[in-house]
């Protein structure tokens, strides 16, 4: 395996690990908000999203893509654009899955994250943290 290929695989592996930790934070907070604090699922998803994506930005910036030498404000601006689009996709998907199809808020939260997760690595690597 060539050195470049090795680092590409490590970058993708780091992205998956950061994503897994982000998901744990996200779902942990949703559970805490819905089950313990009895907060509406839409508000719970919103709270969890803000906390989880803050972790996601800094972990990916510092660990996955090692883009610490780049302008954090420029990266942050692009990241926020991606987040707003992702947030709207997630809320729309969650609404459809919970209110229209009758799924639980937990299953809807998992399924609604699939689209942003699948294309996220490439958007972050080649646009946000490039």
Backbone as CSV, one residue per row, in Angstrom:
resi,resn,N_x,N_y,N_z,CA_x,CA_y,CA_z,C_x,C_y,C_z
1,UNK,0.852,-1.180,0.000,0.000,0.000,0.000,0.890,1.232,0.000
2,UNK,0.616,2.169,-0.895,1.399,3.389,-0.969,1.106,4.314,0.192
3,UNK,2.021,5.219,0.444,1.886,6.155,1.551,0.643,7.035,1.410
4,UNK,0.374,7.532,0.214,-0.806,8.378,-0.021,-2.083,7.594,0.247
5,UNK,-2.139,6.377,-0.246,-3.309,5.526,-0.028,-3.511,5.252,1.458
6,UNK,-2.419,5.032,2.166,-2.477,4.771,3.609,-3.096,5.964,4.344
7,UNK,-2.638,7.179,4.022,-3.172,8.362,4.686,-4.624,8.626,4.304
8,UNK,-5.011,8.323,3.087,-6.415,8.473,2.687,-7.300,7.540,3.505
9,UNK,-6.849,6.312,3.702,-7.630,5.362,4.495,-7.715,5.815,5.945
10,UNK,-6.611,6.330,6.490,-6.638,6.829,7.863,-7.585,8.014,7.998
11,UNK,-7.602,8.886,7.010,-8.496,10.032,7.025,-9.954,9.578,7.034
12,UNK,-10.276,8.612,6.203,-11.651,8.120,6.160,-12.004,7.388,7.451
13,UNK,-11.070,6.617,7.996,-11.301,5.924,9.265,-11.531,6.937,10.387
14,UNK,-10.717,7.983,10.421,-10.899,9.030,11.429,-12.269,9.688,11.276
15,UNK,-12.692,9.915,10.025,-14.007,10.497,9.764,-15.111,9.602,10.335
16,UNK,-14.976,8.303,10.144,-15.976,7.367,10.668,-15.980,7.348,12.194
17,UNK,-14.798,7.387,12.811,-14.715,7.396,14.278,-15.325,8.681,14.830
18,UNK,-14.955,9.813,14.244,-15.534,11.090,14.677,-17.048,11.065,14.484
19,UNK,-17.486,10.516,13.372,-18.923,10.397,13.129,-19.612,9.524,14.161
20,UNK,-18.970,8.422,14.540,-19.532,7.546,15.569,-19.642,8.246,16.911
21,UNK,-18.597,8.971,17.282,-18.637,9.727,18.537,-19.683,10.837,18.476
22,UNK,-19.781,11.482,17.335,-20.792,12.524,17.149,-22.192,11.930,17.285
23,UNK,-22.393,10.761,16.693,-23.693,10.086,16.790,-24.010,9.723,18.237
24,UNK,-23.005,9.265,18.985,-23.221,8.922,20.397,-23.647,10.158,21.186
25,UNK,-22.993,11.271,20.928,-23.376,12.527,21.581,-24.798,12.913,21.177
26,UNK,-25.076,12.846,19.891,-26.384,13.220,19.342,-27.506,12.383,19.955
27,UNK,-27.373,11.066,19.885,-28.439,10.200,20.385,-28.514,10.192,21.905
28,UNK,-27.376,10.347,22.560,-27.384,10.447,24.016,-28.158,11.667,24.482
29,UNK,-27.939,12.785,23.820,-28.660,14.002,24.186,-30.144,13.923,23.840
30,UNK,-30.471,13.309,22.715,-31.889,13.134,22.379,-32.573,12.300,23.460
31,UNK,-31.937,11.215,23.861,-32.499,10.355,24.908,-32.665,11.125,26.206
32,UNK,-31.638,11.861,26.584,-31.699,12.655,27.804,-32.833,13.676,27.736
33,UNK,-32.937,14.368,26.624,-33.972,15.400,26.483,-35.384,14.812,26.446
34,UNK,-35.583,13.750,25.653,-36.924,13.181,25.488,-37.350,12.400,26.729
35,UNK,-36.495,11.498,27.193,-36.881,10.589,28.283,-36.760,11.211,29.666
36,UNK,-35.706,11.966,29.906,-35.482,12.513,31.241,-36.167,13.868,31.409
37,UNK,-35.994,14.748,30.430,-36.521,16.108,30.552,-37.892,16.293,29.899
38,UNK,-38.410,15.250,29.234,-39.713,15.305,28.560,-39.836,16.480,27.584
39,UNK,-38.777,16.708,26.840,-38.765,17.775,25.839,-39.259,17.194,24.519
40,UNK,-40.035,17.963,23.774,-40.559,17.551,22.474,-39.424,17.061,21.578
41,UNK,-39.696,16.044,20.765,-38.647,15.442,19.936,-38.010,16.439,18.979
42,UNK,-38.778,17.411,18.480,-38.209,18.397,17.546,-37.197,19.301,18.244
43,UNK,-37.521,19.726,19.447,-36.596,20.550,20.230,-35.396,19.707,20.661
44,UNK,-35.653,18.468,21.054,-34.576,17.565,21.465,-33.582,17.332,20.339
45,UNK,-34.094,17.091,19.137,-33.222,16.900,17.973,-32.421,18.174,17.721
46,UNK,-33.043,19.318,17.879,-32.357,20.590,17.640,-31.219,20.818,18.632
47,UNK,-31.477,20.578,19.911,-30.443,20.725,20.941,-29.288,19.763,20.671
48,UNK,-29.628,18.514,20.447,-28.604,17.495,20.207,-27.790,17.812,18.959
49,UNK,-28.435,18.335,17.950,-27.761,18.659,16.691,-26.699,19.734,16.897
50,UNK,-27.044,20.800,17.613,-26.102,21.902,17.834,-24.872,21.425,18.607
51,UNK,-25.074,20.674,19.662,-23.949,20.180,20.463,-23.099,19.201,19.659
52,UNK,-23.752,18.271,18.994,-23.021,17.241,18.248,-22.232,17.826,17.084
53,UNK,-22.808,18.769,16.362,-22.081,19.313,15.211,-20.931,20.221,15.635
54,UNK,-21.022,20.828,16.796,-19.884,21.598,17.311,-18.698,20.666,17.554
55,UNK,-18.976,19.541,18.194,-17.931,18.531,18.380,-17.417,18.042,17.028
56,UNK,-18.324,17.768,16.109,-17.985,17.243,14.785,-17.047,18.191,14.034
57,UNK,-17.337,19.482,14.063,-16.503,20.463,13.361,-15.070,20.437,13.887
58,UNK,-14.915,20.589,15.191,-13.568,20.700,15.745,-12.802,19.381,15.681
59,UNK,-13.478,18.269,15.872,-12.798,16.972,15.775,-12.351,16.700,14.343
60,UNK,-13.209,16.969,13.374,-12.815,16.759,11.978,-11.756,17.766,11.540
61,UNK,-11.886,18.987,11.957,-10.901,20.010,11.589,-9.521,19.648,12.134
62,UNK,-9.474,19.245,13.396,-8.192,18.997,14.051,-7.642,17.598,13.820
63,UNK,-8.492,16.595,13.756,-8.026,15.209,13.688,-8.148,14.591,12.302
64,UNK,-9.327,14.646,11.727,-9.572,13.947,10.462,-8.842,14.596,9.299
65,UNK,-9.052,15.891,9.112,-8.520,16.573,7.936,-7.295,17.428,8.249
66,UNK,-6.952,17.531,9.526,-5.766,18.272,9.976,-5.654,19.629,9.279
67,UNK,-6.737,20.370,9.370,-6.830,21.660,8.683,-6.672,22.823,9.651
68,UNK,-5.860,22.637,10.680,-5.716,23.665,11.712,-4.964,24.893,11.227
69,UNK,-4.165,24.768,10.176,-3.436,25.912,9.650,-4.286,26.814,8.779
70,UNK,-5.443,26.347,8.417,-6.339,27.114,7.548,-7.194,28.066,8.375
71,UNK,-7.836,28.993,7.704,-8.662,30.004,8.343,-9.919,29.368,8.936
72,UNK,-10.015,29.380,10.253,-11.146,28.749,10.934,-12.462,29.453,10.605
73,UNK,-12.429,30.759,10.392,-13.665,31.478,10.057,-14.172,31.086,8.677
74,UNK,-13.264,30.957,7.736,-13.633,30.523,6.384,-14.207,29.104,6.433
75,UNK,-13.520,28.225,7.152,-14.012,26.852,7.300,-15.345,26.835,8.028
76,UNK,-15.429,27.623,9.074,-16.661,27.680,9.851,-17.841,28.166,9.032
77,UNK,-17.611,29.159,8.179,-18.677,29.674,7.321,-19.177,28.584,6.378
78,UNK,-18.246,27.887,5.735,-18.639,26.804,4.829,-19.318,25.671,5.596
79,UNK,-18.803,25.389,6.768,-19.383,24.331,7.589,-20.826,24.678,7.962
80,UNK,-21.060,25.928,8.319,-22.415,26.365,8.687,-23.367,26.223,7.503
81,UNK,-22.911,26.541,6.307,-23.753,26.356,5.119,-24.165,24.891,4.989
82,UNK,-23.189,23.996,5.135,-23.486,22.560,5.060,-24.441,22.165,6.186
83,UNK,-24.220,22.694,7.380,-25.078,22.350,8.519,-26.516,22.800,8.332
84,UNK,-26.702,23.989,7.817,-28.066,24.490,7.608,-28.812,23.581,6.637
85,UNK,-28.157,23.232,5.549,-28.787,22.326,4.581,-29.053,20.967,5.232
86,UNK,-28.054,20.424,5.945,-28.233,19.136,6.626,-29.360,19.197,7.652
87,UNK,-29.401,20.277,8.420,-30.422,20.442,9.449,-31.822,20.416,8.841
88,UNK,-32.010,21.138,7.754,-33.317,21.157,7.093,-33.685,19.783,6.537
89,UNK,-32.709,19.096,5.966,-32.947,17.735,5.459,-33.337,16.810,6.611
90,UNK,-32.621,16.913,7.732,-32.890,16.056,8.886,-34.273,16.337,9.472
91,UNK,-34.609,17.610,9.663,-35.930,17.935,10.223,-37.065,17.514,9.301
92,UNK,-36.906,17.739,8.014,-37.931,17.322,7.057,-38.083,15.806,7.066
93,UNK,-36.967,15.102,7.050,-37.021,13.638,7.078,-37.651,13.148,8.382
94,UNK,-37.259,13.747,9.515,-37.822,13.340,10.809,-39.327,13.600,10.853
95,UNK,-39.759,14.747,10.359,-41.190,15.051,10.313,-41.934,13.998,9.494
96,UNK,-41.427,13.714,8.306,-42.085,12.726,7.437,-42.136,11.355,8.101
97,UNK,-41.028,10.965,8.709,-40.953,9.631,9.303,-41.801,9.504,10.567
98,UNK,-41.808,10.545,11.416,-42.565,10.479,12.675,-44.038,10.804,12.454
99,UNK,-44.312,11.970,11.887,-45.693,12.447,11.794,-46.492,11.832,10.648
100,UNK,-45.830,11.482,9.568,-46.559,10.921,8.428,-46.529,9.393,8.399
101,UNK,-45.405,8.808,8.813,-45.273,7.347,8.748,-45.385,6.661,10.108
102,UNK,-45.411,7.443,11.189,-45.624,6.882,12.515,-44.424,6.190,13.140
103,UNK,-43.224,6.477,12.666,-42.026,5.870,13.261,-41.733,6.516,14.606
104,UNK,-40.925,5.842,15.408,-40.485,6.439,16.663,-39.486,7.552,16.354
105,UNK,-39.349,8.476,17.276,-38.413,9.585,17.068,-36.973,9.090,16.995
106,UNK,-36.661,7.987,17.685,-35.296,7.439,17.646,-34.969,6.872,16.267
107,UNK,-35.865,6.071,15.726,-35.631,5.501,14.396,-35.584,6.611,13.345
108,UNK,-36.457,7.596,13.488,-36.453,8.725,12.554,-35.143,9.502,12.633
109,UNK,-34.616,9.681,13.838,-33.344,10.396,13.998,-32.207,9.642,13.319
110,UNK,-32.202,8.331,13.437,-31.165,7.509,12.792,-31.290,7.592,11.278
111,UNK,-32.474,7.348,10.769,-32.675,7.333,9.320,-32.456,8.705,8.686
112,UNK,-32.825,9.760,9.403,-32.687,11.101,8.836,-31.233,11.551,8.725
113,UNK,-30.322,10.870,9.409,-28.898,11.216,9.348,-28.162,10.523,8.202
114,UNK,-28.800,9.593,7.524,-28.108,8.813,6.494,-27.614,9.655,5.317
115,UNK,-28.439,10.550,4.825,-28.057,11.348,3.652,-26.846,12.239,3.953
116,UNK,-26.887,13.045,5.022,-25.714,13.877,5.309,-24.443,13.065,5.586
117,UNK,-24.588,11.914,6.217,-23.422,11.087,6.520,-22.784,10.524,5.259
118,UNK,-23.599,10.072,4.344,-23.080,9.420,3.134,-22.262,10.360,2.254
119,UNK,-22.692,11.592,2.118,-21.964,12.507,1.229,-21.035,13.459,1.981
120,UNK,-21.126,13.449,3.312,-20.383,14.406,4.122,-18.875,14.363,3.987
121,UNK,-18.284,13.179,3.948,-16.822,13.066,3.879,-16.278,13.867,2.709
122,UNK,-16.880,13.722,1.560,-16.382,14.386,0.358,-16.614,15.893,0.400
123,UNK,-17.758,16.312,0.929,-18.035,17.747,1.045,-17.044,18.394,2.009
124,UNK,-16.810,17.736,3.145,-15.880,18.292,4.121,-14.446,18.261,3.608
125,UNK,-14.046,17.180,3.010,-12.662,17.036,2.533,-12.339,18.000,1.398
126,UNK,-13.232,18.111,0.433,-12.915,18.864,-0.776,-13.471,20.286,-0.811
127,UNK,-14.321,20.654,0.157,-14.848,22.008,0.137,-14.630,22.725,1.469
128,UNK,-15.098,22.141,2.570,-15.031,22.831,3.857,-13.597,22.930,4.368
129,UNK,-12.894,21.811,4.407,-11.555,21.779,4.996,-10.441,21.699,3.962
130,UNK,-10.710,22.086,2.723,-9.682,21.990,1.671,-8.661,23.107,1.784
